[in-house]
Amino acid sequence: MQGLIDRLANMDNSAPDDYEKDGIRMCGKCHTPKQKLQEFSMPCDGHYSRLVPVLCRCGKEKAHKEDLRVEREQFRCQMQEHHDKYHITDRAYKGFTFDKDDRRNEKLSDVCLRYVEQWDEMKADNMGILFHGSVGTGKSFYACSIVNALLDRCVPAVVTNFPRLLNILQNARERQEYIDHLNTYQLLVIDDLGVERDSSYAAEQVFSVIDARARAELPLIVTTNLTNEELKNPSTMQYARIYDRVLELCPIPIKMVGESRRAGNASIRKAKAQELLMKGGLP
Ligand SMILES: Nc1ncnc2c1ncn2[C@@H]1O[C@H](COP(=O)(O)OP(=O)(O)O)[C@@H](O)[C@H]1O
Ligand SMILES: [Mg+2]
């Protein structure tokens, strides 16, 4: 034991700009102690004290940052493994992040940012958002930005859509395994609900995914072009059951209005192409 204590005491954590104060090594950067006097009590050696190395404030901060980095890296690898195995998300969704938000609608941006900040509460109360409105208004942008911000905080979250899920579920031998896997994500975003093919089989699959989410009491965010009226008065009983669950799981409805942003994006891209290829005009 004595040998172990000696080795601990002799561990060198010194740096060139350290200095001594009252016999204790101090960090030259943060000016906090890098040693402390530790009491030991041994049955054969009795009581004695030795100076042992400790982490100064900046050393602790550095160690904490390193722990976070390792945790993030492990999380990133785990998410990547899941994506490689289950293929439930699309690479395109990665590109929608809050840092690209032009904040044309500040209130809406703030609501979405606050959803991320209040994630623990949102999760505890199983609160999802329903982004509804016409095409190109930014529904997918905001829903994906929320997912990507949560992933940055090591919260398992994913965006998918039913055309993709239906393809997978149709071919999967382990259908239930996929559905269970979706519930390993704390947040699930279903993008573009309502664009999946209109069949009784599709409706059955959609129902099992949404119902599993409701039973697991996990948050769901949905984006859809369907109107409030269409959600409240669906044409079939199967969809009535689905939309009923969606409205219950997503108590925060956000109506997206305005012109499609895609038209604006297209004209910017067209101008850029003209500039690059035709030097001022299409032939
Ligand atoms: N807040 C925003 N800031 C910057 N670009 C945005 C924003 N919202 C949407 N966009 C852009 O507008 C286009 C359409 O948005 P999208 O979310 O796909 O619309 P929707 O899902 O409602 O059809 C995308 O290219 C997207 O990058
Ligand atoms: Mg969309």
PDB file of C-alpha atoms and ligand atoms in Angstrom:
ATOM      1  CA  MET A   1       0.000   0.000   0.000  1.00  0.00           C
ATOM      2  CA  GLN A   2       2.815   2.352   0.962  1.00  0.00           C
ATOM      3  CA  GLY A   3       4.407   1.694  -2.461  1.00  0.00           C
ATOM      4  CA  LEU A   4       1.150   2.635  -4.223  1.00  0.00           C
ATOM      5  CA  ILE A   5       0.888   5.860  -2.228  1.00  0.00           C
ATOM      6  CA  ASP A   6       4.505   6.718  -3.033  1.00  0.00           C
ATOM      7  CA  ARG A   7       3.882   6.146  -6.718  1.00  0.00           C
ATOM      8  CA  LEU A   8       0.770   8.362  -6.583  1.00  0.00           C
ATOM      9  CA  ALA A   9       2.688  11.068  -4.727  1.00  0.00           C
ATOM     10  CA  ASN A  10       5.530  10.946  -7.254  1.00  0.00           C
ATOM     11  CA  MET A  11       3.278  11.209 -10.313  1.00  0.00           C
ATOM     12  CA  ASP A  12       4.435  14.215 -12.248  1.00  0.00           C
ATOM     13  CA  ASN A  13       1.669  16.636 -13.294  1.00  0.00           C
ATOM     14  CA  SER A  14       3.970  19.656 -13.457  1.00  0.00           C
ATOM     15  CA  ALA A  15       4.202  22.128 -16.341  1.00  0.00           C
ATOM     16  CA  PRO A  16       6.973  24.674 -17.074  1.00  0.00           C
ATOM     17  CA  ASP A  17       4.960  27.711 -15.928  1.00  0.00           C
ATOM     18  CA  ASP A  18       3.865  26.167 -12.594  1.00  0.00           C
ATOM     19  CA  TYR A  19       5.066  27.867  -9.407  1.00  0.00           C
ATOM     20  CA  GLU A  20       5.108  27.110  -5.713  1.00  0.00           C
ATOM     21  CA  LYS A  21       3.028  28.786  -3.030  1.00  0.00           C
ATOM     22  CA  ASP A  22       3.208  27.734   0.655  1.00  0.00           C
ATOM     23  CA  GLY A  23       4.973  24.539  -0.413  1.00  0.00           C
ATOM     24  CA  ILE A  24       2.186  23.564  -2.873  1.00  0.00           C
ATOM     25  CA  ARG A  25       2.543  23.429  -6.670  1.00  0.00           C
ATOM     26  CA  MET A  26       0.247  25.966  -8.362  1.00  0.00           C
ATOM     27  CA  CYS A  27      -0.884  26.029 -12.004  1.00  0.00           C
ATOM     28  CA  GLY A  28       0.700  28.871 -13.950  1.00  0.00           C
ATOM     29  CA  LYS A  29      -2.458  29.252 -16.080  1.00  0.00           C
ATOM     30  CA  CYS A  30      -5.443  29.111 -13.701  1.00  0.00           C
ATOM     31  CA  HIS A  31      -3.508  29.747 -10.450  1.00  0.00           C
ATOM     32  CA  THR A  32      -5.249  26.922  -8.563  1.00  0.00           C
ATOM     33  CA  PRO A  33      -3.415  24.105  -6.683  1.00  0.00           C
ATOM     34  CA  LYS A  34      -2.043  21.066  -8.521  1.00  0.00           C
ATOM     35  CA  GLN A  35      -1.225  19.303  -5.240  1.00  0.00           C
ATOM     36  CA  LYS A  36      -2.930  18.745  -1.934  1.00  0.00           C
ATOM     37  CA  LEU A  37      -1.860  17.381   1.438  1.00  0.00           C
ATOM     38  CA  GLN A  38      -3.533  14.024   1.853  1.00  0.00           C
ATOM     39  CA  GLU A  39      -3.812  12.201   5.210  1.00  0.00           C
ATOM     40  CA  PHE A  40      -3.242   8.457   5.219  1.00  0.00           C
ATOM     41  CA  SER A  41      -3.970   6.077   8.045  1.00  0.00           C
ATOM     42  CA  MET A  42      -2.326   2.631   7.889  1.00  0.00           C
ATOM     43  CA  PRO A  43      -2.545  -0.159  10.494  1.00  0.00           C
ATOM     44  CA  CYS A  44       1.253  -0.685  10.501  1.00  0.00           C
ATOM     45  CA  ASP A  45       2.564   2.791   9.539  1.00  0.00           C
ATOM     46  CA  GLY A  46       0.117   4.835  11.616  1.00  0.00           C
ATOM     47  CA  HIS A  47      -0.978   8.306  10.426  1.00  0.00           C
ATOM     48  CA  TYR A  48       1.045  10.287   7.975  1.00  0.00           C
ATOM     49  CA  SER A  49       0.474  12.829   5.225  1.00  0.00           C
ATOM     50  CA  ARG A  50       1.890  13.241   1.736  1.00  0.00           C
ATOM     51  CA  LEU A  51       1.524  15.802  -1.010  1.00  0.00           C
ATOM     52  CA  VAL A  52      -0.388  14.171  -3.868  1.00  0.00           C
ATOM     53  CA  PRO A  53      -1.126  15.524  -7.356  1.00  0.00           C
ATOM     54  CA  VAL A  54      -4.639  16.849  -8.095  1.00  0.00           C
ATOM     55  CA  LEU A  55      -6.237  18.442 -11.130  1.00  0.00           C
ATOM     56  CA  CYS A  56      -6.151  22.223 -11.126  1.00  0.00           C
ATOM     57  CA  ARG A  57      -9.240  24.084 -12.442  1.00  0.00           C
ATOM     58  CA  CYS A  58      -8.110  24.189 -16.071  1.00  0.00           C
ATOM     59  CA  GLY A  59      -7.002  20.542 -15.803  1.00  0.00           C
ATOM     60  CA  LYS A  60     -10.516  19.591 -14.633  1.00  0.00           C
ATOM     61  CA  GLU A  61     -12.070  21.585 -17.483  1.00  0.00           C
ATOM     62  CA  LYS A  62      -9.815  19.869 -20.003  1.00  0.00           C
ATOM     63  CA  ALA A  63     -10.659  16.414 -18.579  1.00  0.00           C
ATOM     64  CA  HIS A  64     -14.383  17.253 -18.691  1.00  0.00           C
ATOM     65  CA  LYS A  65     -14.131  18.380 -22.336  1.00  0.00           C
ATOM     66  CA  GLU A  66     -12.303  15.177 -23.201  1.00  0.00           C
ATOM     67  CA  ASP A  67     -15.003  13.071 -21.477  1.00  0.00           C
ATOM     68  CA  LEU A  68     -17.659  14.902 -23.503  1.00  0.00           C
ATOM     69  CA  ARG A  69     -15.701  14.396 -26.720  1.00  0.00           C
ATOM     70  CA  VAL A  70     -15.397  10.655 -26.058  1.00  0.00           C
ATOM     71  CA  GLU A  71     -19.098  10.423 -25.148  1.00  0.00           C
ATOM     72  CA  ARG A  72     -20.062  12.251 -28.369  1.00  0.00           C
ATOM     73  CA  GLU A  73     -17.810  10.096 -30.496  1.00  0.00           C
ATOM     74  CA  GLN A  74     -19.272   6.907 -28.986  1.00  0.00           C
ATOM     75  CA  PHE A  75     -22.783   8.275 -29.540  1.00  0.00           C
ATOM     76  CA  ARG A  76     -21.981   9.204 -33.151  1.00  0.00           C
ATOM     77  CA  CYS A  77     -20.610   5.698 -33.851  1.00  0.00           C
ATOM     78  CA  GLN A  78     -23.666   4.084 -32.256  1.00  0.00           C
ATOM     79  CA  MET A  79     -26.050   6.198 -34.375  1.00  0.00           C
ATOM     80  CA  GLN A  80     -24.027   5.405 -37.491  1.00  0.00           C
ATOM     81  CA  GLU A  81     -24.210   1.655 -36.719  1.00  0.00           C
ATOM     82  CA  HIS A  82     -27.995   1.907 -36.367  1.00  0.00           C
ATOM     83  CA  HIS A  83     -28.307   3.824 -39.625  1.00  0.00           C
ATOM     84  CA  ASP A  84     -26.123   1.304 -41.459  1.00  0.00           C
ATOM     85  CA  LYS A  85     -28.197  -1.573 -40.144  1.00  0.00           C
ATOM     86  CA  TYR A  86     -31.734  -0.179 -40.440  1.00  0.00           C
ATOM     87  CA  HIS A  87     -31.499   2.515 -43.180  1.00  0.00           C
ATOM     88  CA  ILE A  88     -34.405   4.398 -41.701  1.00  0.00           C
ATOM     89  CA  THR A  89     -33.229   7.902 -42.421  1.00  0.00           C
ATOM     90  CA  ASP A  90     -32.161   9.914 -45.426  1.00  0.00           C
ATOM     91  CA  ARG A  91     -28.856  11.725 -45.808  1.00  0.00           C
ATOM     92  CA  ALA A  92     -30.703  14.829 -47.065  1.00  0.00           C
ATOM     93  CA  TYR A  93     -32.200  15.395 -43.617  1.00  0.00           C
ATOM     94  CA  LYS A  94     -28.721  16.004 -42.166  1.00  0.00           C
ATOM     95  CA  GLY A  95     -28.437  19.296 -44.058  1.00  0.00           C
ATOM     96  CA  PHE A  96     -31.265  21.056 -42.197  1.00  0.00           C
ATOM     97  CA  THR A  97     -29.732  22.706 -39.131  1.00  0.00           C
ATOM     98  CA  PHE A  98     -30.498  25.796 -37.041  1.00  0.00           C
ATOM     99  CA  ASP A  99     -27.264  27.469 -38.139  1.00  0.00           C
ATOM    100  CA  LYS A 100     -28.729  27.641 -41.688  1.00  0.00           C
ATOM    101  CA  ASP A 101     -31.998  29.155 -40.443  1.00  0.00           C
ATOM    102  CA  ASP A 102     -32.497  32.576 -42.066  1.00  0.00           C
ATOM    103  CA  ARG A 103     -34.916  33.429 -39.194  1.00  0.00           C
ATOM    104  CA  ARG A 104     -37.461  34.924 -41.583  1.00  0.00           C
ATOM    105  CA  ASN A 105     -39.996  33.853 -38.968  1.00  0.00           C
ATOM    106  CA  GLU A 106     -38.234  34.639 -35.702  1.00  0.00           C
ATOM    107  CA  LYS A 107     -41.089  33.534 -33.467  1.00  0.00           C
ATOM    108  CA  LEU A 108     -41.232  30.134 -35.088  1.00  0.00           C
ATOM    109  CA  SER A 109     -37.454  29.702 -34.948  1.00  0.00           C
ATOM    110  CA  ASP A 110     -37.521  30.569 -31.244  1.00  0.00           C
ATOM    111  CA  VAL A 111     -40.307  28.067 -30.529  1.00  0.00           C
ATOM    112  CA  CYS A 112     -38.268  25.326 -32.221  1.00  0.00           C
ATOM    113  CA  LEU A 113     -35.070  26.299 -30.385  1.00  0.00           C
ATOM    114  CA  ARG A 114     -36.965  26.333 -27.098  1.00  0.00           C
ATOM    115  CA  TYR A 115     -38.312  22.856 -27.832  1.00  0.00           C
ATOM    116  CA  VAL A 116     -34.682  21.666 -27.896  1.00  0.00           C
ATOM    117  CA  GLU A 117     -33.783  23.626 -24.752  1.00  0.00           C
ATOM    118  CA  GLN A 118     -36.810  22.229 -22.917  1.00  0.00           C
ATOM    119  CA  TRP A 119     -36.244  18.738 -24.249  1.00  0.00           C
ATOM    120  CA  ASP A 120     -36.239  17.029 -20.838  1.00  0.00           C
ATOM    121  CA  GLU A 121     -39.686  18.505 -20.093  1.00  0.00           C
ATOM    122  CA  MET A 122     -40.972  17.785 -23.600  1.00  0.00           C
ATOM    123  CA  LYS A 123     -39.855  14.179 -23.286  1.00  0.00           C
ATOM    124  CA  ALA A 124     -41.231  13.730 -19.779  1.00  0.00           C
ATOM    125  CA  ASP A 125     -44.644  14.980 -20.949  1.00  0.00           C
ATOM    126  CA  ASN A 126     -44.448  13.195 -24.286  1.00  0.00           C
ATOM    127  CA  MET A 127     -44.986  16.445 -26.239  1.00  0.00           C
ATOM    128  CA  GLY A 128     -44.654  16.451 -30.006  1.00  0.00           C
ATOM    129  CA  ILE A 129     -45.171  19.104 -32.676  1.00  0.00           C
ATOM    130  CA  LEU A 130     -47.416  18.924 -35.718  1.00  0.00           C
ATOM    131  CA  PHE A 131     -46.008  21.089 -38.537  1.00  0.00           C
ATOM    132  CA  HIS A 132     -48.757  21.431 -41.110  1.00  0.00           C
ATOM    133  CA  GLY A 133     -49.186  23.626 -44.154  1.00  0.00           C
ATOM    134  CA  SER A 134     -48.471  23.877 -47.835  1.00  0.00           C
ATOM    135  CA  VAL A 135     -45.345  22.668 -49.608  1.00  0.00           C
ATOM    136  CA  GLY A 136     -42.031  24.480 -49.378  1.00  0.00           C
ATOM    137  CA  THR A 137     -42.882  26.440 -46.229  1.00  0.00           C
ATOM    138  CA  GLY A 138     -40.080  24.906 -44.099  1.00  0.00           C
ATOM    139  CA  LYS A 139     -41.847  22.084 -42.257  1.00  0.00           C
ATOM    140  CA  SER A 140     -39.079  19.566 -42.886  1.00  0.00           C
ATOM    141  CA  PHE A 141     -36.430  22.223 -42.259  1.00  0.00           C
ATOM    142  CA  TYR A 142     -37.578  22.952 -38.710  1.00  0.00           C
ATOM    143  CA  ALA A 143     -38.388  19.340 -37.784  1.00  0.00           C
ATOM    144  CA  CYS A 144     -34.957  18.164 -38.990  1.00  0.00           C
ATOM    145  CA  SER A 145     -33.197  21.093 -37.298  1.00  0.00           C
ATOM    146  CA  ILE A 146     -34.725  19.962 -33.993  1.00  0.00           C
ATOM    147  CA  VAL A 147     -33.513  16.393 -34.556  1.00  0.00           C
ATOM    148  CA  ASN A 148     -30.009  17.510 -35.540  1.00  0.00           C
ATOM    149  CA  ALA A 149     -29.751  19.821 -32.511  1.00  0.00           C
ATOM    150  CA  LEU A 150     -30.791  16.944 -30.217  1.00  0.00           C
ATOM    151  CA  LEU A 151     -28.264  14.622 -31.876  1.00  0.00           C
ATOM    152  CA  ASP A 152     -25.599  17.239 -31.077  1.00  0.00           C
ATOM    153  CA  ARG A 153     -26.612  16.809 -27.448  1.00  0.00           C
ATOM    154  CA  CYS A 154     -26.314  13.005 -27.713  1.00  0.00           C
ATOM    155  CA  VAL A 155     -30.091  12.509 -27.605  1.00  0.00           C
ATOM    156  CA  PRO A 156     -31.079   9.615 -29.899  1.00  0.00           C
ATOM    157  CA  ALA A 157     -33.420  11.164 -32.479  1.00  0.00           C
ATOM    158  CA  VAL A 158     -34.270  10.327 -36.066  1.00  0.00           C
ATOM    159  CA  VAL A 159     -36.232  11.596 -39.081  1.00  0.00           C
ATOM    160  CA  THR A 160     -37.905   9.244 -41.485  1.00  0.00           C
ATOM    161  CA  ASN A 161     -40.968   9.079 -43.724  1.00  0.00           C
ATOM    162  CA  PHE A 162     -43.558   6.452 -44.539  1.00  0.00           C
ATOM    163  CA  PRO A 163     -42.645   5.824 -48.195  1.00  0.00           C
ATOM    164  CA  ARG A 164     -39.203   4.767 -46.902  1.00  0.00           C
ATOM    165  CA  LEU A 165     -40.547   2.852 -43.890  1.00  0.00           C
ATOM    166  CA  LEU A 166     -43.132   1.025 -45.985  1.00  0.00           C
ATOM    167  CA  ASN A 167     -40.424  -0.120 -48.395  1.00  0.00           C
ATOM    168  CA  ILE A 168     -38.381  -1.415 -45.490  1.00  0.00           C
ATOM    169  CA  LEU A 169     -41.292  -3.014 -43.647  1.00  0.00           C
ATOM    170  CA  GLN A 170     -42.512  -4.724 -46.804  1.00  0.00           C
ATOM    171  CA  ASN A 171     -39.158  -6.446 -47.281  1.00  0.00           C
ATOM    172  CA  ALA A 172     -38.192  -6.968 -43.659  1.00  0.00           C
ATOM    173  CA  ARG A 173     -38.463 -10.421 -42.190  1.00  0.00           C
ATOM    174  CA  GLU A 174     -38.224  -8.921 -38.736  1.00  0.00           C
ATOM    175  CA  ARG A 175     -41.001  -6.352 -39.090  1.00  0.00           C
ATOM    176  CA  GLN A 176     -41.536  -6.082 -35.355  1.00  0.00           C
ATOM    177  CA  GLU A 177     -37.786  -5.616 -34.788  1.00  0.00           C
ATOM    178  CA  TYR A 178     -37.910  -2.510 -37.005  1.00  0.00           C
ATOM    179  CA  ILE A 179     -40.910  -1.113 -35.226  1.00  0.00           C
ATOM    180  CA  ASP A 180     -39.252  -1.770 -31.857  1.00  0.00           C
ATOM    181  CA  HIS A 181     -36.041  -0.183 -33.142  1.00  0.00           C
ATOM    182  CA  LEU A 182     -37.914   3.047 -33.944  1.00  0.00           C
ATOM    183  CA  ASN A 183     -38.801   3.279 -30.276  1.00  0.00           C
ATOM    184  CA  THR A 184     -35.137   3.215 -29.242  1.00  0.00           C
ATOM    185  CA  TYR A 185     -35.079   6.843 -30.466  1.00  0.00           C
ATOM    186  CA  GLN A 186     -36.228   9.319 -27.862  1.00  0.00           C
ATOM    187  CA  LEU A 187     -37.601  11.538 -30.624  1.00  0.00           C
ATOM    188  CA  LEU A 188     -39.071  10.255 -33.881  1.00  0.00           C
ATOM    189  CA  VAL A 189     -39.933  12.627 -36.728  1.00  0.00           C
ATOM    190  CA  ILE A 190     -42.286  11.390 -39.428  1.00  0.00           C
ATOM    191  CA  ASP A 191     -41.778  13.693 -42.380  1.00  0.00           C
ATOM    192  CA  ASP A 192     -44.584  14.222 -44.890  1.00  0.00           C
ATOM    193  CA  LEU A 193     -47.327  12.112 -43.328  1.00  0.00           C
ATOM    194  CA  GLY A 194     -50.047  11.535 -45.916  1.00  0.00           C
ATOM    195  CA  VAL A 195     -47.865  11.119 -49.012  1.00  0.00           C
ATOM    196  CA  GLU A 196     -47.579   7.328 -48.571  1.00  0.00           C
ATOM    197  CA  ARG A 197     -49.547   5.172 -50.964  1.00  0.00           C
ATOM    198  CA  ASP A 198     -53.196   4.949 -50.164  1.00  0.00           C
ATOM    199  CA  SER A 199     -53.858   1.293 -49.408  1.00  0.00           C
ATOM    200  CA  SER A 200     -55.225  -0.655 -46.532  1.00  0.00           C
ATOM    201  CA  TYR A 201     -51.827  -2.375 -46.109  1.00  0.00           C
ATOM    202  CA  ALA A 202     -50.032   0.999 -45.922  1.00  0.00           C
ATOM    203  CA  ALA A 203     -52.555   2.333 -43.424  1.00  0.00           C
ATOM    204  CA  GLU A 204     -52.068  -0.753 -41.270  1.00  0.00           C
ATOM    205  CA  GLN A 205     -48.280  -0.221 -41.159  1.00  0.00           C
ATOM    206  CA  VAL A 206     -48.642   3.503 -40.471  1.00  0.00           C
ATOM    207  CA  PHE A 207     -50.988   2.688 -37.637  1.00  0.00           C
ATOM    208  CA  SER A 208     -48.639   0.141 -36.068  1.00  0.00           C
ATOM    209  CA  VAL A 209     -45.710   2.612 -36.051  1.00  0.00           C
ATOM    210  CA  ILE A 210     -47.742   5.494 -34.606  1.00  0.00           C
ATOM    211  CA  ASP A 211     -49.587   3.290 -32.145  1.00  0.00           C
ATOM    212  CA  ALA A 212     -46.306   1.756 -30.893  1.00  0.00           C
ATOM    213  CA  ARG A 213     -45.048   5.289 -30.314  1.00  0.00           C
ATOM    214  CA  ALA A 214     -48.167   6.224 -28.370  1.00  0.00           C
ATOM    215  CA  ARG A 215     -47.957   3.102 -26.233  1.00  0.00           C
ATOM    216  CA  ALA A 216     -44.271   3.725 -25.464  1.00  0.00           C
ATOM    217  CA  GLU A 217     -45.220   7.316 -24.471  1.00  0.00           C
ATOM    218  CA  LEU A 218     -42.386   8.755 -26.532  1.00  0.00           C
ATOM    219  CA  PRO A 219     -42.518  12.091 -28.367  1.00  0.00           C
ATOM    220  CA  LEU A 220     -43.362  12.233 -32.052  1.00  0.00           C
ATOM    221  CA  ILE A 221     -43.043  15.177 -34.440  1.00  0.00           C
ATOM    222  CA  VAL A 222     -45.007  15.042 -37.663  1.00  0.00           C
ATOM    223  CA  THR A 223     -44.832  17.203 -40.764  1.00  0.00           C
ATOM    224  CA  THR A 224     -47.687  17.065 -43.249  1.00  0.00           C
ATOM    225  CA  ASN A 225     -49.289  18.905 -46.149  1.00  0.00           C
ATOM    226  CA  LEU A 226     -52.687  17.786 -44.879  1.00  0.00           C
ATOM    227  CA  THR A 227     -54.960  20.518 -43.603  1.00  0.00           C
ATOM    228  CA  ASN A 228     -56.501  20.568 -40.147  1.00  0.00           C
ATOM    229  CA  GLU A 229     -59.848  19.637 -41.708  1.00  0.00           C
ATOM    230  CA  GLU A 230     -58.323  16.679 -43.560  1.00  0.00           C
ATOM    231  CA  LEU A 231     -56.697  15.485 -40.336  1.00  0.00           C
ATOM    232  CA  LYS A 232     -59.926  15.805 -38.422  1.00  0.00           C
ATOM    233  CA  ASN A 233     -62.181  14.289 -41.109  1.00  0.00           C
ATOM    234  CA  PRO A 234     -60.263  11.488 -42.816  1.00  0.00           C
ATOM    235  CA  SER A 235     -61.944   9.417 -45.515  1.00  0.00           C
ATOM    236  CA  THR A 236     -61.442   6.014 -43.887  1.00  0.00           C
ATOM    237  CA  MET A 237     -61.804   4.581 -40.412  1.00  0.00           C
ATOM    238  CA  GLN A 238     -58.188   3.364 -40.535  1.00  0.00           C
ATOM    239  CA  TYR A 239     -56.915   6.902 -41.086  1.00  0.00           C
ATOM    240  CA  ALA A 240     -59.316   8.231 -38.470  1.00  0.00           C
ATOM    241  CA  ARG A 241     -57.530   6.039 -35.906  1.00  0.00           C
ATOM    242  CA  ILE A 242     -54.099   7.152 -37.157  1.00  0.00           C
ATOM    243  CA  TYR A 243     -54.824  10.888 -37.172  1.00  0.00           C
ATOM    244  CA  ASP A 244     -56.541  10.649 -33.825  1.00  0.00           C
ATOM    245  CA  ARG A 245     -53.306   9.285 -32.315  1.00  0.00           C
ATOM    246  CA  VAL A 246     -51.194  11.877 -34.169  1.00  0.00           C
ATOM    247  CA  LEU A 247     -53.287  14.762 -32.844  1.00  0.00           C
ATOM    248  CA  GLU A 248     -52.950  13.351 -29.344  1.00  0.00           C
ATOM    249  CA  LEU A 249     -49.180  12.817 -29.606  1.00  0.00           C
ATOM    250  CA  CYS A 250     -48.573  16.232 -31.190  1.00  0.00           C
ATOM    251  CA  PRO A 251     -50.374  18.774 -28.999  1.00  0.00           C
ATOM    252  CA  ILE A 252     -48.322  21.675 -30.423  1.00  0.00           C
ATOM    253  CA  PRO A 253     -49.809  22.460 -33.862  1.00  0.00           C
ATOM    254  CA  ILE A 254     -47.769  24.871 -35.979  1.00  0.00           C
ATOM    255  CA  LYS A 255     -49.412  26.097 -39.146  1.00  0.00           C
ATOM    256  CA  MET A 256     -46.833  26.991 -41.774  1.00  0.00           C
ATOM    257  CA  VAL A 257     -47.965  29.653 -44.206  1.00  0.00           C
ATOM    258  CA  GLY A 258     -46.530  31.600 -47.085  1.00  0.00           C
ATOM    259  CA  GLU A 259     -45.140  31.031 -50.538  1.00  0.00           C
ATOM    260  CA  SER A 260     -43.037  27.977 -51.243  1.00  0.00           C
ATOM    261  CA  ARG A 261     -39.417  28.785 -50.490  1.00  0.00           C
ATOM    262  CA  ARG A 262     -38.406  26.382 -53.224  1.00  0.00           C
ATOM    263  CA  ALA A 263     -39.396  28.880 -55.967  1.00  0.00           C
ATOM    264  CA  GLY A 264     -37.064  31.474 -54.414  1.00  0.00           C
ATOM    265  CA  ASN A 265     -34.290  28.892 -54.033  1.00  0.00           C
ATOM    266  CA  ALA A 266     -34.724  27.860 -57.673  1.00  0.00           C
ATOM    267  CA  SER A 267     -34.350  31.423 -58.967  1.00  0.00           C
ATOM    268  CA  ILE A 268     -31.198  31.959 -56.887  1.00  0.00           C
ATOM    269  CA  ARG A 269     -29.748  28.737 -58.328  1.00  0.00           C
ATOM    270  CA  LYS A 270     -30.812  29.719 -61.838  1.00  0.00           C
ATOM    271  CA  ALA A 271     -29.074  33.103 -61.501  1.00  0.00           C
ATOM    272  CA  LYS A 272     -25.934  31.371 -60.248  1.00  0.00           C
ATOM    273  CA  ALA A 273     -25.973  28.890 -63.148  1.00  0.00           C
ATOM    274  CA  GLN A 274     -26.440  31.754 -65.625  1.00  0.00           C
ATOM    275  CA  GLU A 275     -23.535  33.611 -64.070  1.00  0.00           C
ATOM    276  CA  LEU A 276     -21.277  30.542 -64.198  1.00  0.00           C
ATOM    277  CA  LEU A 277     -22.238  29.113 -67.578  1.00  0.00           C
ATOM    278  CA  MET A 278     -23.744  31.788 -69.824  1.00  0.00           C
ATOM    279  CA  LYS A 279     -22.168  35.002 -68.605  1.00  0.00           C
ATOM    280  CA  GLY A 280     -25.444  36.855 -68.303  1.00  0.00           C
ATOM    281  CA  GLY A 281     -28.331  35.064 -70.018  1.00  0.00           C
ATOM    282  CA  LEU A 282     -29.777  31.773 -71.175  1.00  0.00           C
ATOM    283  CA  PRO A 283     -29.390  31.070 -74.898  1.00  0.00           C
TER     284      PRO A 283
HETATM  285  N1  LIG B   1     -35.930  28.754 -41.893  1.00  0.00           N
HETATM  286  C1  LIG B   1     -35.297  28.477 -43.023  1.00  0.00           C
HETATM  287  N2  LIG B   1     -34.086  29.031 -43.276  1.00  0.00           N
HETATM  288  C2  LIG B   1     -33.448  28.771 -44.445  1.00  0.00           C
HETATM  289  N3  LIG B   1     -33.922  27.959 -45.403  1.00  0.00           N
HETATM  290  C3  LIG B   1     -35.115  27.380 -45.206  1.00  0.00           C
HETATM  291  C4  LIG B   1     -35.868  27.611 -44.018  1.00  0.00           C
HETATM  292  N4  LIG B   1     -37.021  26.911 -44.098  1.00  0.00           N
HETATM  293  C5  LIG B   1     -36.989  26.263 -45.261  1.00  0.00           C
HETATM  294  N5  LIG B   1     -35.855  26.533 -45.941  1.00  0.00           N
HETATM  295  C6  LIG B   1     -35.499  26.016 -47.267  1.00  0.00           C
HETATM  296  O1  LIG B   1     -36.664  26.024 -48.080  1.00  0.00           O
HETATM  297  C7  LIG B   1     -36.793  24.822 -48.817  1.00  0.00           C
HETATM  298  C8  LIG B   1     -38.133  24.163 -48.520  1.00  0.00           C
HETATM  299  O2  LIG B   1     -38.198  23.822 -47.154  1.00  0.00           O
HETATM  300  P1  LIG B   1     -38.819  22.440 -46.645  1.00  0.00           P
HETATM  301  O3  LIG B   1     -38.577  22.377 -45.191  1.00  0.00           O
HETATM  302  O4  LIG B   1     -38.302  21.309 -47.451  1.00  0.00           O
HETATM  303  O5  LIG B   1     -40.352  22.674 -46.939  1.00  0.00           O
HETATM  304  P2  LIG B   1     -41.602  21.716 -46.670  1.00  0.00           P
HETATM  305  O6  LIG B   1     -41.129  20.559 -45.867  1.00  0.00           O
HETATM  306  O7  LIG B   1     -42.582  22.571 -45.941  1.00  0.00           O
HETATM  307  O8  LIG B   1     -42.112  21.302 -48.008  1.00  0.00           O
HETATM  308  C9  LIG B   1     -35.607  23.950 -48.428  1.00  0.00           C
HETATM  309  O9  LIG B   1     -34.642  24.040 -49.449  1.00  0.00           O
HETATM  310  C10 LIG B   1     -35.078  24.555 -47.166  1.00  0.00           C
HETATM  311  O10 LIG B   1     -33.692  24.426 -47.051  1.00  0.00           O
HETATM  312 MG    MG B   2     -41.081  18.485 -46.408  1.00  0.00          MG
END
